[in-house]
Amino acid sequence: MADSPTRTASDTSVVTPPVGAAIHPRPAIAWAAFAACLIAVFMQMVDTTIVNIALPDLARDLAATSSDQLLVLTVYTLAFACTLMAGSRLGERVGRHRMFVGALAAFTIASVLCGTATGPTELIVLRGVQGVSAACASAQTIAVIATMFPRARHPLVFGVYGATAGIAAICGPVVGGALISADVAGLGWRVVFLVNMPFGVIACLVAWRCLPVMRAVRDVPLDLRGAVLSSSGLFALIYPLAVGREKGWPAWTWVLMGAAVILVATFLVHERSLLDRGGQPLLRVDLFRSRAFAVGCVLSIAFFGVFGAFFFAMSVTAQFGLGYSALRTGLITLPFALGAAAGSVGSSLIVPRLGARTLALGMAVFAVAVAWTAALLDPSSAALDLPPLIPALVLGGVGVGLFVAPLQATIVSGTTEQTVGSASGMVPTVQQIGASVGLAVVGVFFFAQVAGAAPSAATQSGERLTASLRTTPVPTEVAPFVVGSFTDCARRQLSSTRPEVAPPGCSTRDAGTGPRARVLATAGPALRDAADHAAARAFLAAFTTTLWTIAATALVLAAACLALRRTPAEPVSPAGPRPRAA
């Protein structure tokens, strides 16, 4: 018979049951397959944040502009988000086992090619390929896990899965900083991509052997119209948000964002119409009848946006504002990562008592920790004193762990075996949408705050420069002109769309060889100190404002979590809510 097993009886993981049926292989095989899924999700989520640390070295090596650097960051999450729902449907059509292994292999190859890129355009394209491959693998993971383990095990396995994804994103800066500082084999920033190769090969081999072979459904329609509408809508929304500030918000960015609203609305109408006609839409809008799924998706989008904003602002402040090395920047996030690990483990003890309300507790703890961090910062000091921040960072990580670990199980708690496939594509989609939008929005907000703090920072640093010049051979009558020129240049640079680049006429290379050059050479150390002070003040001021905004947003999310039922929701059947027994 066509549906009978085709391998030896000793391999119980390769049976091909009817579509939608649960598969419960031997525990050892199930946990080995689960480990392969965790390795895959760890690599995929680490790559959303690890590149932040590599940007300064990458930009110097590849001569990447500010716009290029931003695209290197956003094209991955953009491609990830635009491909996930279509990837889930493709997995049903060609088989989730085959799709997962093939996509994971493609992700590994793309990572190696990213590590050997010779130019920014090449790297941007390969990052897009990496994102598409990650999406096609990730879209299968939740459905595969759901079918391998009985529903009673779902809180545990989805808790571990969610914790792994969250911790991986948190550990990205730490791992990236350590790898770049170690300069393995002289590879520099390239090692953050090449490190995926051994782990990807191991995960592919284990997955090929142990993942259950779920029967492919060749006649499943792909809903190409839905795929085009959803991908186009997400691209039209996220791309202008990512590059608009750099390009000065030309008219086409606003046109694209307006088109995004129309495309997304058309997509939802098409999906609803296709479902009503008895078709198989890319997104089952009936999933939103489940309060857990609907509220969970909204919370997931908002949280991953806030989460991405937090780490982006911290990384940019440390590297571009304070001049920290990759390793030092990564180590700032280490207390946060340790707290997240503790929170994820602790959530297994709290969820049985609080249920889905654990998410509200986690967000409240995170909000308090972020506000505590903001209260400890002093932009006027132009420095970041890390030891007093460690308790707040650990507490913030605990809050994130409490929120992320039960999030996956909460969202899919209202799905059925018939709808889990669509849900498996939707859950990581909303996470990546949140991360992409959050990164783009915080980029606009954060650098607007830097520009707002620029006049004050330039003035204060000018006063510092005046005091410093008294100890140099610079003539007293010339010092006011040096200070005035510095103050104007610092204000213009920090207020520009590219605060890392000196404005025309402000670089020491523009001084020539005359008297001005000699004065600048004499005042060089004092000028560099004042410039570092101005950047640190402006970036720390922007970081503080951003943290207060994130804390307020997290409190709103904590309140929104209370809309979730205390206990998991009843699964929603395709025909509607399941009637309760009398």
Short mmCIF file of C-alpha atoms in Angstrom, two decimals, residues 260-547:
data_model
loop_
_atom_site.label_atom_id
_atom_site.label_comp_id
_atom_site.label_asym_id
_atom_site.label_seq_id
_atom_site.Cartn_x
_atom_site.Cartn_y
_atom_site.Cartn_z
CA ALA A 260 0.74 48.26 2.42
CA VAL A 261 -2.54 49.02 4.16
CA ILE A 262 -4.49 48.30 0.98
CA LEU A 263 -2.56 45.09 0.26
CA VAL A 264 -2.97 43.71 3.78
CA ALA A 265 -6.69 44.54 3.80
CA THR A 266 -7.10 42.86 0.39
CA PHE A 267 -5.23 39.82 1.69
CA LEU A 268 -7.58 39.46 4.67
CA VAL A 269 -10.67 39.83 2.47
CA HIS A 270 -9.31 37.23 0.04
CA GLU A 271 -8.52 34.77 2.84
CA ARG A 272 -11.99 35.18 4.37
CA SER A 273 -13.66 34.71 0.99
CA LEU A 274 -11.57 31.63 0.17
CA LEU A 275 -12.42 30.04 3.51
CA ASP A 276 -16.14 30.72 3.03
CA ARG A 277 -16.00 29.01 -0.37
CA GLY A 278 -14.56 25.89 1.21
CA GLY A 279 -11.03 26.51 -0.05
CA GLN A 280 -7.76 26.26 1.85
CA PRO A 281 -6.49 29.78 2.57
CA LEU A 282 -2.92 30.61 3.53
CA LEU A 283 -4.20 32.14 6.77
CA ARG A 284 -7.19 30.59 8.49
CA VAL A 285 -8.97 33.66 9.78
CA ASP A 286 -11.22 31.41 11.85
CA LEU A 287 -8.22 30.87 14.13
CA PHE A 288 -8.95 34.30 15.56
CA ARG A 289 -12.15 32.96 17.08
CA SER A 290 -9.86 31.62 19.77
CA ARG A 291 -9.18 34.38 22.27
CA ALA A 292 -5.85 32.77 23.15
CA PHE A 293 -4.72 32.82 19.53
CA ALA A 294 -6.00 36.33 18.74
CA VAL A 295 -4.68 38.02 21.89
CA GLY A 296 -1.49 35.94 21.78
CA CYS A 297 -0.70 37.10 18.24
CA VAL A 298 -1.20 40.75 19.16
CA LEU A 299 0.98 40.34 22.25
CA SER A 300 3.64 38.52 20.23
CA ILE A 301 3.85 41.28 17.60
CA ALA A 302 4.06 43.99 20.24
CA PHE A 303 6.52 42.16 22.50
CA PHE A 304 9.01 41.21 19.79
CA GLY A 305 8.86 44.80 18.54
CA VAL A 306 9.70 46.08 22.04
CA PHE A 307 12.32 43.36 22.48
CA GLY A 308 14.05 44.24 19.21
CA ALA A 309 13.91 47.94 20.06
CA PHE A 310 15.56 47.33 23.45
CA PHE A 311 18.55 45.46 22.06
CA PHE A 312 18.98 47.72 19.05
CA ALA A 313 19.06 50.85 21.22
CA MET A 314 21.48 49.23 23.67
CA SER A 315 23.82 48.00 20.93
CA VAL A 316 23.89 51.32 19.04
CA THR A 317 24.44 53.32 22.25
CA ALA A 318 27.30 51.09 23.37
CA GLN A 319 29.14 50.84 20.04
CA PHE A 320 28.47 54.15 18.28
CA GLY A 321 27.81 56.34 21.32
CA LEU A 322 30.34 55.01 23.84
CA GLY A 323 32.81 53.37 21.46
CA TYR A 324 32.66 49.97 23.14
CA SER A 325 34.22 46.93 21.51
CA ALA A 326 32.11 44.05 20.21
CA LEU A 327 32.96 41.90 23.25
CA ARG A 328 32.25 44.62 25.77
CA THR A 329 28.94 45.38 24.10
CA GLY A 330 27.99 41.72 24.11
CA LEU A 331 28.88 41.33 27.78
CA ILE A 332 26.43 44.09 28.70
CA THR A 333 23.63 41.74 27.64
CA LEU A 334 25.02 38.74 29.56
CA PRO A 335 23.17 39.50 32.83
CA PHE A 336 19.98 39.86 30.79
CA ALA A 337 20.56 36.46 29.14
CA LEU A 338 21.21 34.77 32.49
CA GLY A 339 18.03 36.27 33.91
CA ALA A 340 16.06 35.09 30.88
CA ALA A 341 17.32 31.54 31.39
CA ALA A 342 16.26 31.66 35.05
CA GLY A 343 12.86 33.11 34.15
CA SER A 344 12.25 30.43 31.52
CA VAL A 345 13.02 27.66 34.00
CA GLY A 346 10.95 29.33 36.70
CA SER A 347 7.96 29.71 34.40
CA SER A 348 7.37 25.94 34.57
CA LEU A 349 6.69 26.37 38.30
CA ILE A 350 4.50 29.45 37.93
CA VAL A 351 2.36 28.47 34.91
CA PRO A 352 0.53 25.65 36.79
CA ARG A 353 -0.58 28.25 39.34
CA LEU A 354 -1.22 31.33 37.20
CA GLY A 355 -1.78 29.81 33.76
CA ALA A 356 -1.69 32.34 30.92
CA ARG A 357 -1.55 35.18 33.47
CA THR A 358 2.16 34.30 33.80
CA LEU A 359 2.61 36.43 30.67
CA ALA A 360 1.21 39.47 32.50
CA LEU A 361 3.61 38.87 35.40
CA GLY A 362 6.55 38.59 33.02
CA MET A 363 5.71 41.82 31.21
CA ALA A 364 5.20 43.69 34.48
CA VAL A 365 8.60 42.51 35.75
CA PHE A 366 10.22 43.51 32.45
CA ALA A 367 8.60 46.97 32.59
CA VAL A 368 9.86 47.57 36.14
CA ALA A 369 13.37 46.43 35.20
CA VAL A 370 13.56 48.69 32.14
CA ALA A 371 12.30 51.68 34.15
CA TRP A 372 14.87 50.87 36.84
CA THR A 373 17.62 50.82 34.21
CA ALA A 374 16.48 54.17 32.80
CA ALA A 375 16.45 55.72 36.29
CA LEU A 376 20.06 54.63 36.89
CA LEU A 377 21.41 56.21 33.69
CA ASP A 378 22.96 59.68 33.83
CA PRO A 379 23.57 61.14 30.35
CA SER A 380 25.54 64.07 31.81
CA SER A 381 28.22 61.61 32.98
CA ALA A 382 28.81 60.49 29.36
CA ALA A 383 29.57 57.01 30.71
CA LEU A 384 27.82 53.72 31.42
CA ASP A 385 28.53 52.36 34.90
CA LEU A 386 27.68 48.68 34.45
CA PRO A 387 27.83 47.19 38.00
CA PRO A 388 24.81 49.14 39.34
CA LEU A 389 22.85 48.09 36.22
CA ILE A 390 23.41 44.33 36.66
CA PRO A 391 20.46 43.68 39.06
CA ALA A 392 18.08 45.59 36.77
CA LEU A 393 19.32 43.73 33.68
CA VAL A 394 18.97 40.35 35.42
CA LEU A 395 15.43 41.25 36.52
CA GLY A 396 14.56 42.31 32.96
CA GLY A 397 15.77 38.96 31.67
CA VAL A 398 13.67 37.13 34.25
CA GLY A 399 10.60 39.02 33.04
CA VAL A 400 11.32 38.13 29.41
CA GLY A 401 11.81 34.47 30.33
CA LEU A 402 8.49 34.37 32.19
CA PHE A 403 6.76 35.87 29.15
CA VAL A 404 8.40 34.03 26.25
CA ALA A 405 8.50 30.48 27.66
CA PRO A 406 4.70 29.97 27.88
CA LEU A 407 3.86 32.22 24.91
CA GLN A 408 3.97 29.50 22.23
CA ALA A 409 1.79 27.09 24.19
CA THR A 410 -0.68 29.87 24.98
CA ILE A 411 -1.11 30.87 21.34
CA VAL A 412 -1.66 27.34 19.99
CA SER A 413 -3.79 26.19 22.95
CA GLY A 414 -6.96 27.01 21.03
CA THR A 415 -6.01 25.24 17.78
CA THR A 416 -6.87 21.77 16.57
CA GLU A 417 -4.92 19.18 14.60
CA GLN A 418 -6.63 20.55 11.48
CA THR A 419 -5.64 24.17 12.14
CA VAL A 420 -2.22 23.74 13.76
CA GLY A 421 -0.55 23.80 10.31
CA SER A 422 -1.81 27.30 9.58
CA ALA A 423 -1.08 28.36 13.15
CA SER A 424 2.48 27.05 12.86
CA GLY A 425 3.09 29.47 10.01
CA MET A 426 1.33 32.34 11.75
CA VAL A 427 3.08 32.22 15.15
CA PRO A 428 6.66 32.84 13.96
CA THR A 429 5.32 35.19 11.28
CA VAL A 430 3.89 37.58 13.84
CA GLN A 431 7.11 37.39 15.84
CA GLN A 432 9.23 38.39 12.85
CA ILE A 433 6.75 41.08 11.82
CA GLY A 434 7.02 42.50 15.32
CA ALA A 435 10.81 42.35 15.26
CA SER A 436 11.02 43.98 11.80
CA VAL A 437 8.56 46.76 12.57
CA GLY A 438 10.07 47.32 16.02
CA LEU A 439 13.58 47.63 14.58
CA ALA A 440 12.43 50.06 11.90
CA VAL A 441 10.33 52.19 14.25
CA VAL A 442 12.94 52.40 17.00
CA GLY A 443 15.53 53.41 14.41
CA VAL A 444 13.40 56.42 13.53
CA PHE A 445 12.53 57.21 17.16
CA PHE A 446 16.00 56.66 18.62
CA PHE A 447 17.91 58.80 16.12
CA ALA A 448 15.28 61.52 16.44
CA GLN A 449 16.10 61.57 20.15
CA VAL A 450 19.83 61.73 19.35
CA ALA A 451 19.16 64.72 17.11
CA GLY A 452 17.06 66.35 19.84
CA ALA A 453 19.86 65.93 22.39
CA ALA A 454 22.55 67.16 19.96
CA PRO A 455 22.46 70.94 20.74
CA SER A 456 22.76 70.41 24.51
CA ALA A 457 25.45 67.72 24.12
CA ALA A 458 27.47 69.92 21.72
CA THR A 459 27.26 72.93 24.06
CA GLN A 460 28.30 70.96 27.14
CA SER A 461 31.17 69.32 25.27
CA GLY A 462 32.24 72.73 23.96
CA GLU A 463 32.60 73.92 27.56
CA ARG A 464 34.64 70.81 28.31
CA LEU A 465 36.84 71.58 25.28
CA THR A 466 37.37 75.18 26.46
CA ALA A 467 38.76 73.90 29.76
CA SER A 468 40.93 71.31 28.03
CA LEU A 469 42.47 73.81 25.59
CA ARG A 470 43.89 75.84 28.50
CA THR A 471 46.37 73.01 29.09
CA THR A 472 47.50 72.92 25.43
CA PRO A 473 49.80 75.20 23.39
CA VAL A 474 46.79 76.49 21.42
CA PRO A 475 46.90 80.34 21.57
CA THR A 476 44.26 81.86 23.84
CA GLU A 477 42.96 84.16 21.10
CA VAL A 478 42.41 81.16 18.78
CA ALA A 479 40.67 78.90 21.31
CA PRO A 480 37.18 80.50 20.92
CA PHE A 481 37.25 79.85 17.18
CA VAL A 482 38.27 76.20 17.74
CA VAL A 483 35.48 75.73 20.29
CA GLY A 484 32.90 77.45 18.10
CA SER A 485 33.83 75.35 15.08
CA PHE A 486 33.74 72.16 17.16
CA THR A 487 30.34 72.97 18.68
CA ASP A 488 28.81 73.65 15.26
CA CYS A 489 30.26 70.47 13.75
CA ALA A 490 29.19 68.29 16.70
CA ARG A 491 25.64 69.64 16.57
CA ARG A 492 25.38 69.16 12.79
CA GLN A 493 26.81 65.65 12.87
CA LEU A 494 24.64 64.35 15.73
CA SER A 495 21.55 65.94 14.19
CA SER A 496 22.11 64.41 10.74
CA THR A 497 20.67 61.17 9.36
CA ARG A 498 24.18 59.68 9.54
CA PRO A 499 25.56 60.68 12.96
CA GLU A 500 28.54 58.36 12.50
CA VAL A 501 29.88 60.47 9.58
CA ALA A 502 31.47 63.92 9.97
CA PRO A 503 29.69 66.68 7.97
CA PRO A 504 31.51 68.44 5.10
CA GLY A 505 34.26 70.72 6.38
CA CYS A 506 34.37 69.08 9.82
CA SER A 507 36.84 66.28 9.22
CA THR A 508 40.48 66.83 10.13
CA ARG A 509 41.33 65.57 6.64
CA ASP A 510 39.76 68.76 5.26
CA ALA A 511 42.17 71.03 7.18
CA GLY A 512 44.96 71.00 4.57
CA THR A 513 48.48 71.96 5.60
CA GLY A 514 48.18 75.61 6.68
CA PRO A 515 47.92 77.26 10.12
CA ARG A 516 44.46 75.72 10.66
CA ALA A 517 45.95 72.26 10.27
CA ARG A 518 48.67 73.04 12.81
CA VAL A 519 46.13 74.30 15.34
CA LEU A 520 43.96 71.21 14.87
CA ALA A 521 46.97 68.94 15.26
CA THR A 522 47.88 70.69 18.52
CA ALA A 523 44.30 70.50 19.82
CA GLY A 524 43.75 66.98 18.45
CA PRO A 525 43.58 65.02 21.75
CA ALA A 526 41.29 67.61 23.35
CA LEU A 527 39.04 67.63 20.27
CA ARG A 528 38.76 63.83 20.23
CA ASP A 529 37.90 63.79 23.93
CA ALA A 530 35.21 66.45 23.44
CA ALA A 531 33.79 64.62 20.40
CA ASP A 532 33.56 61.35 22.36
CA HIS A 533 31.90 63.21 25.22
CA ALA A 534 29.31 64.81 22.92
CA ALA A 535 28.43 61.48 21.26
CA ALA A 536 28.17 59.71 24.60
CA ARG A 537 25.87 62.39 26.07
CA ALA A 538 23.58 62.47 23.04
CA PHE A 539 23.31 58.69 22.66
CA LEU A 540 22.81 58.09 26.40
CA ALA A 541 20.08 60.74 26.47
CA ALA A 542 18.35 59.03 23.53
CA PHE A 543 18.78 55.63 25.16
CA THR A 544 17.25 56.86 28.42
CA THR A 545 14.20 58.29 26.64
CA THR A 546 13.83 55.09 24.62
CA LEU A 547 13.95 52.97 27.79
#
